[in-house]
CSV table of C-alpha atoms in Angstrom, one decimal:
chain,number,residue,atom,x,y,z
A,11,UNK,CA,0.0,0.0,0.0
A,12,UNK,CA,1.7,3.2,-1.2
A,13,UNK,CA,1.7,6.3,1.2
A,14,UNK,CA,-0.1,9.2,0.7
A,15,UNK,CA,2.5,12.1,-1.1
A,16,UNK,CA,3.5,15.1,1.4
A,17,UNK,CA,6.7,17.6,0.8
A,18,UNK,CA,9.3,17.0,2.4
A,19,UNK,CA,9.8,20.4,3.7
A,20,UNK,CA,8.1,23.7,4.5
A,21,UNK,CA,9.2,27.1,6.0
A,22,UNK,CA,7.5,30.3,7.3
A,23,UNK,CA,8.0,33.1,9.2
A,24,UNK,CA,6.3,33.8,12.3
A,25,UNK,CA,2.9,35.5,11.6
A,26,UNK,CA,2.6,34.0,8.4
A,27,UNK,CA,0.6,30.7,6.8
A,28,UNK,CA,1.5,27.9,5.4
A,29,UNK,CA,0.1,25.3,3.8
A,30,UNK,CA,1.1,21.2,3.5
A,31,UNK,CA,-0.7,19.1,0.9
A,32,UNK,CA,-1.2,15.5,0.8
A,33,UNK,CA,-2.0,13.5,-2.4
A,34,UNK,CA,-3.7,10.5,-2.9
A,35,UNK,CA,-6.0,8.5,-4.9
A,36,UNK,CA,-10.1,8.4,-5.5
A,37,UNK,CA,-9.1,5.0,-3.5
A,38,UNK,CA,-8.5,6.8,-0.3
A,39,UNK,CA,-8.3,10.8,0.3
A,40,UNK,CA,-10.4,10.9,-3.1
A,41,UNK,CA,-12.8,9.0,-2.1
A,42,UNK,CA,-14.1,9.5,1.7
A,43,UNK,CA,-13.9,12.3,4.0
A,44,UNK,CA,-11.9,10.7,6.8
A,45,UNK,CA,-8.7,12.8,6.6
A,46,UNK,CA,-7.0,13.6,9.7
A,47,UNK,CA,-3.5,15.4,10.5
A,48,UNK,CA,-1.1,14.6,13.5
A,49,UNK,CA,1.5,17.2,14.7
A,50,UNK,CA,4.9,15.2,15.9
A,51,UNK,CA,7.6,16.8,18.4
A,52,UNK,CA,10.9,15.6,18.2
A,53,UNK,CA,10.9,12.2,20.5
A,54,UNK,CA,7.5,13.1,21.3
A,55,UNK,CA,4.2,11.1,19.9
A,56,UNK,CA,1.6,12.6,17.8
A,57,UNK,CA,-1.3,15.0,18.3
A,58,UNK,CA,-4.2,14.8,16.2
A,59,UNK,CA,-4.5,18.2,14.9
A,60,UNK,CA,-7.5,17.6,12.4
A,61,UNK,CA,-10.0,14.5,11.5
A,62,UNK,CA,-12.4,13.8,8.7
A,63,UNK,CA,-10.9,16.5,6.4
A,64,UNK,CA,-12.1,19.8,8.8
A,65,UNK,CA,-12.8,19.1,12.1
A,66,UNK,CA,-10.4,20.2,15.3
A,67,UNK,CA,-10.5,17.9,18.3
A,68,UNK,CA,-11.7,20.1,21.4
A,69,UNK,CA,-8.5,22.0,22.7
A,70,UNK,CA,-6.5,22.5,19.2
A,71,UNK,CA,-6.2,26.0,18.1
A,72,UNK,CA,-8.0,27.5,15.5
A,73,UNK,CA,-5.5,28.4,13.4
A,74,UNK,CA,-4.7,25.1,12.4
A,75,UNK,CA,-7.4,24.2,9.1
A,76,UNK,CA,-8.2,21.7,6.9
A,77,UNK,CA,-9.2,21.2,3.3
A,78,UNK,CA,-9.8,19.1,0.5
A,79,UNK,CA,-10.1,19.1,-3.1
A,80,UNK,CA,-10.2,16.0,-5.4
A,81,UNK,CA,-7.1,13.6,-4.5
A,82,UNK,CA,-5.8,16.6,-2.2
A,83,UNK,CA,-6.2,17.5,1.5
A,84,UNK,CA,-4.9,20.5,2.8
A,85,UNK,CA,-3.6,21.4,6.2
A,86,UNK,CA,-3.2,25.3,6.4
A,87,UNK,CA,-1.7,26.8,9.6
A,88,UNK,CA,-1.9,30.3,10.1
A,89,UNK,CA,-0.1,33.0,12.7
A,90,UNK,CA,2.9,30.7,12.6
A,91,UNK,CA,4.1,30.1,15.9
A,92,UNK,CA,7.7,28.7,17.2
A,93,UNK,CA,5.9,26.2,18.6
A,94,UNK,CA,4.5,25.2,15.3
A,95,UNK,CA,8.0,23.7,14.7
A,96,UNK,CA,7.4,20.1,14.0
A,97,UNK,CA,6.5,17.1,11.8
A,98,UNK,CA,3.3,17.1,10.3
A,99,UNK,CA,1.5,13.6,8.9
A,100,UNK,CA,-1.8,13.2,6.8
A,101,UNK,CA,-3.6,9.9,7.1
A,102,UNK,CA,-6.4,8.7,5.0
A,103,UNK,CA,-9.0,6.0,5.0
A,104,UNK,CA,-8.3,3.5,2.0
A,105,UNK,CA,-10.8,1.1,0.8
A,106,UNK,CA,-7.6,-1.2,-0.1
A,107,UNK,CA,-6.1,-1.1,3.3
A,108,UNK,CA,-9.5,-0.4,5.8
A,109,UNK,CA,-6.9,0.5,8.5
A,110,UNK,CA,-6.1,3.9,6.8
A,111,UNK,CA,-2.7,5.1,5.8
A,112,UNK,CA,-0.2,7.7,6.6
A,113,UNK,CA,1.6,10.5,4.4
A,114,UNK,CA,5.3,10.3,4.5
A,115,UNK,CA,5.5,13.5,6.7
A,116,UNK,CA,6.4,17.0,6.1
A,117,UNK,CA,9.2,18.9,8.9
A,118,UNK,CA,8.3,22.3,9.1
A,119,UNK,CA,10.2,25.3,9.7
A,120,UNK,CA,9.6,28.1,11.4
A,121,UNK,CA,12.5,30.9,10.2
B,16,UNK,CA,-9.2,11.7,31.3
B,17,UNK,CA,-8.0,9.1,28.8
B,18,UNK,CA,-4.1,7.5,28.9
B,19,UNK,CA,-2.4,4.7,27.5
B,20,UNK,CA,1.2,2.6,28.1
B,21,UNK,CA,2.8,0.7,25.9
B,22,UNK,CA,5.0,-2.5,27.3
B,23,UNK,CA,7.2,-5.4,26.5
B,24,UNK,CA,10.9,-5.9,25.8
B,25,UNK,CA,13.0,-3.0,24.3
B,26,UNK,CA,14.9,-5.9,22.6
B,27,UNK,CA,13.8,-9.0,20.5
B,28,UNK,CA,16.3,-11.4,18.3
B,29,UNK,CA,15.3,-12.2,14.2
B,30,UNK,CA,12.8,-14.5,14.3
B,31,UNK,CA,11.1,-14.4,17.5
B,32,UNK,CA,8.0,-12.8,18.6
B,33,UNK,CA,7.3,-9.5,19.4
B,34,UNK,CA,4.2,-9.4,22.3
B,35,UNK,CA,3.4,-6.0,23.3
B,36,UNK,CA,1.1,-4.6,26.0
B,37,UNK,CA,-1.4,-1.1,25.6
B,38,UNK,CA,-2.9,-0.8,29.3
B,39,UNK,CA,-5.2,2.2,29.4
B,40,UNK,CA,-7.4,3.8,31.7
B,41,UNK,CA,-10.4,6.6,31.5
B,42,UNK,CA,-12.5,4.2,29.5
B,43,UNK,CA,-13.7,0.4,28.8
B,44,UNK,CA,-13.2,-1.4,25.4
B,45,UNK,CA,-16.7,-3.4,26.7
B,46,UNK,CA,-17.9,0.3,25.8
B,47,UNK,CA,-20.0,0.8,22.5
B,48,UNK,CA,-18.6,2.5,19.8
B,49,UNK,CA,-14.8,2.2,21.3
B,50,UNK,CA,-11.7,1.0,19.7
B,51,UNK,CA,-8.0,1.2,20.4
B,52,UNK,CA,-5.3,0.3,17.9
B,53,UNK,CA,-1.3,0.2,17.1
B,54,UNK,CA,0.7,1.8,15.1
B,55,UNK,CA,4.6,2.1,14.4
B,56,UNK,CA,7.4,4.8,13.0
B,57,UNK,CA,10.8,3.2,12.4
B,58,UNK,CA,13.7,6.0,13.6
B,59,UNK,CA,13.5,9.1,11.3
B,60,UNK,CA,11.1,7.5,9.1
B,61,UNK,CA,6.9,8.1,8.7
B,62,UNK,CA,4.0,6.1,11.0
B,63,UNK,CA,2.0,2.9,9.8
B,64,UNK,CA,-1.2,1.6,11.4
B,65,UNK,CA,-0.4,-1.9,12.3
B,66,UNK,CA,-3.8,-3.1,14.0
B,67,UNK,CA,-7.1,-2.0,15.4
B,68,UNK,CA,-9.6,-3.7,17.6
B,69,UNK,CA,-13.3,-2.3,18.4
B,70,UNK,CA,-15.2,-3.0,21.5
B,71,UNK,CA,-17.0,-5.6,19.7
B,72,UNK,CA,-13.9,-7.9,18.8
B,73,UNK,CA,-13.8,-6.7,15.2
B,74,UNK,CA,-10.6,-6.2,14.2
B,75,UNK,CA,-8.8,-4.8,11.4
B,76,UNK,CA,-4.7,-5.7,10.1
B,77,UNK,CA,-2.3,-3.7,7.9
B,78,UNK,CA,-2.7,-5.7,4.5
B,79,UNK,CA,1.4,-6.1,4.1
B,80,UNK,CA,1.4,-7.6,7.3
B,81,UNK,CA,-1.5,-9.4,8.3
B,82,UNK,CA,0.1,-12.5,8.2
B,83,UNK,CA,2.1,-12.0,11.1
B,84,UNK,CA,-0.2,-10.1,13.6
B,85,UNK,CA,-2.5,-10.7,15.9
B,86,UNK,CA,-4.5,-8.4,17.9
B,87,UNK,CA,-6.5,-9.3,21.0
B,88,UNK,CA,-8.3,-7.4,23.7
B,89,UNK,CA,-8.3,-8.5,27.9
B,90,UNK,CA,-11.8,-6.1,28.8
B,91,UNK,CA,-11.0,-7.2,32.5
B,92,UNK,CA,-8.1,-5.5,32.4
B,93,UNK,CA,-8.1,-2.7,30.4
B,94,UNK,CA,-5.3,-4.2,28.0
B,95,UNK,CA,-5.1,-4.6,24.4
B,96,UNK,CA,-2.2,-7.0,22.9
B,97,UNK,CA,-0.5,-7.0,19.9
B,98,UNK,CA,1.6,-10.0,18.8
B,99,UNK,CA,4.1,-9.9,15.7
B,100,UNK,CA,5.8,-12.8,14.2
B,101,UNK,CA,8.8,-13.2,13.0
B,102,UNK,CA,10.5,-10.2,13.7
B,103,UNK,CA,13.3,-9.0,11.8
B,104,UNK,CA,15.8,-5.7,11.9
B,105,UNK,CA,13.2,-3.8,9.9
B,106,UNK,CA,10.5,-3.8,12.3
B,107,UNK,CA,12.7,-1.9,14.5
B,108,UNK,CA,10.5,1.0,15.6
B,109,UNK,CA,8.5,2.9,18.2
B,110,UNK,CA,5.5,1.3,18.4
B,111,UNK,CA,2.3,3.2,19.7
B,112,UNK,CA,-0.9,2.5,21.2
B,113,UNK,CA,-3.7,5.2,20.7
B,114,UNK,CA,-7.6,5.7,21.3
B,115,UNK,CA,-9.6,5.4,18.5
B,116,UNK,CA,-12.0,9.0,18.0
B,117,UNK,CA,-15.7,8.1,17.5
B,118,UNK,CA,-18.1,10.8,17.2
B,119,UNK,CA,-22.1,11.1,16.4
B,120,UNK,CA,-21.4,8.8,13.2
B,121,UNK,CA,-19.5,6.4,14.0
B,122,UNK,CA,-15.4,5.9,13.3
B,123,UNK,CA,-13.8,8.7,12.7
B,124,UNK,CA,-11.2,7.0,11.4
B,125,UNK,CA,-8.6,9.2,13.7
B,126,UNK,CA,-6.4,8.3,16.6
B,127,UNK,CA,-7.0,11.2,19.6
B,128,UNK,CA,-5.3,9.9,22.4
B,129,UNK,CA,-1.8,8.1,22.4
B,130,UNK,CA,0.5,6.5,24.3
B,131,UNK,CA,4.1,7.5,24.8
B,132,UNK,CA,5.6,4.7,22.8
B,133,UNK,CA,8.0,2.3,23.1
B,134,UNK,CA,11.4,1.4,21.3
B,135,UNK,CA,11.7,-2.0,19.6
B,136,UNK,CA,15.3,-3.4,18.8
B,137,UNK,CA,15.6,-5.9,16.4
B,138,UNK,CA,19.0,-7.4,16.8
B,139,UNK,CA,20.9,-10.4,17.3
């Protein structure tokens, strides 16, 4: 089961937004609105930042946003904190795996 | 408020079998609509979902590795256990436990609370 497609790498400056996108097929992302993000700290595990494609889980601010269009969600983050330094990973429901499946990660940078 | 530990040995040899332990606490997999599940990240690399099990002993397996898992649940105890076959040097990882999110419709196919994780060595 392939993973979904995330950059490597983004940057920003404090104050300003940024956007990670993560590409699938109709098979997964495509096809169901069960998209959710994770936020990962160095050593640290994952927070579930968004879930099915828009939602934030009481307690996450609302800067953090999610999207979708066709084969592509969309996790936009705006205000860019310091703290907002971190690994970011997609996961999508797949109809081929029925256990879902993760992006390969994106690190971002805050300049 | 929910948490959850992972155990079990920090090292296994090729071949044998891994048996790790997700005790949790602030709610009961005898609960309707509740599921916990496991999920790894080799160092430096990305997560994959490994196994789920629902309060009703439905289970789901990551298709490349079905073969070699098993995931059970101990109600009684709070404790859900994952067994994998076989291990080899590329299952090396941090493997995680985490709280399945259910909302008004069901699944939501998300993973809201998680455990700390715990570093598996694969080495002879």
């Amino acid at each position: 089961q392939s993973a979904l497609t995330q950059p490597a790498s983004v940057s920003g400056s404090p104050g300003q937004s940024i956007t990670i996108s993560c590409t699938g097929t109709s098979s997964d992302v495509g096809g169901y609105n069960f998209v959710s993000w994770y936020q990962q700290h160095p050593g640290k595990a994952p927070k579930l930042m968004i879930y099915e494609v828009t939602n934030r889980p009481s307690g996450v601010s609302n800067r953090f946003s999610g999207s979708k269009s066709g084969n592509t969600a969309s996790l936009t983050i705006s205000g860019l904190q310091a703290e907002d330094e971190a690994d970011y990973y997609c996961n999508s429901y797949s109809s081929k795996s029925t256990l879902g499946i993760f992006g390969g990660g994106t690190k971002l940078t805050v300049l | 408020q929910i948490t959850l530990k992972e155990s079990g040995p920090t090292l296994v040899k090729p071949t044998q079998t891994l048996t790790l332990t997700c005790s949790f606490s602030g709610f009961s997999l005898s609960t309707s609509a509740v599921g916990v599940g496991w999920i790894r990240q080799p160092p430096g690399k990305a997560l994959e979902c490994l196994a789920l099990i629902y309060w009703d002993d439905d289970k789901r397996y990551s298709p490349s590795l079905k073969s070699r898992l098993t995931i059970t649940k101990d109600t009684s105890k709070n404790q859900v256990v994952l067994t994998m076959t076989n291990m080899d040097p590329v299952d090396t990882a941090t493997y995680y436990c985490a709280h399945r999110l259910m909302d008004d419709y069901g699944d939501s196919e998300a993973f809201d609370h998680w455990g700390q994780g715990t570093l598996v060595t694969v080495s002879s």
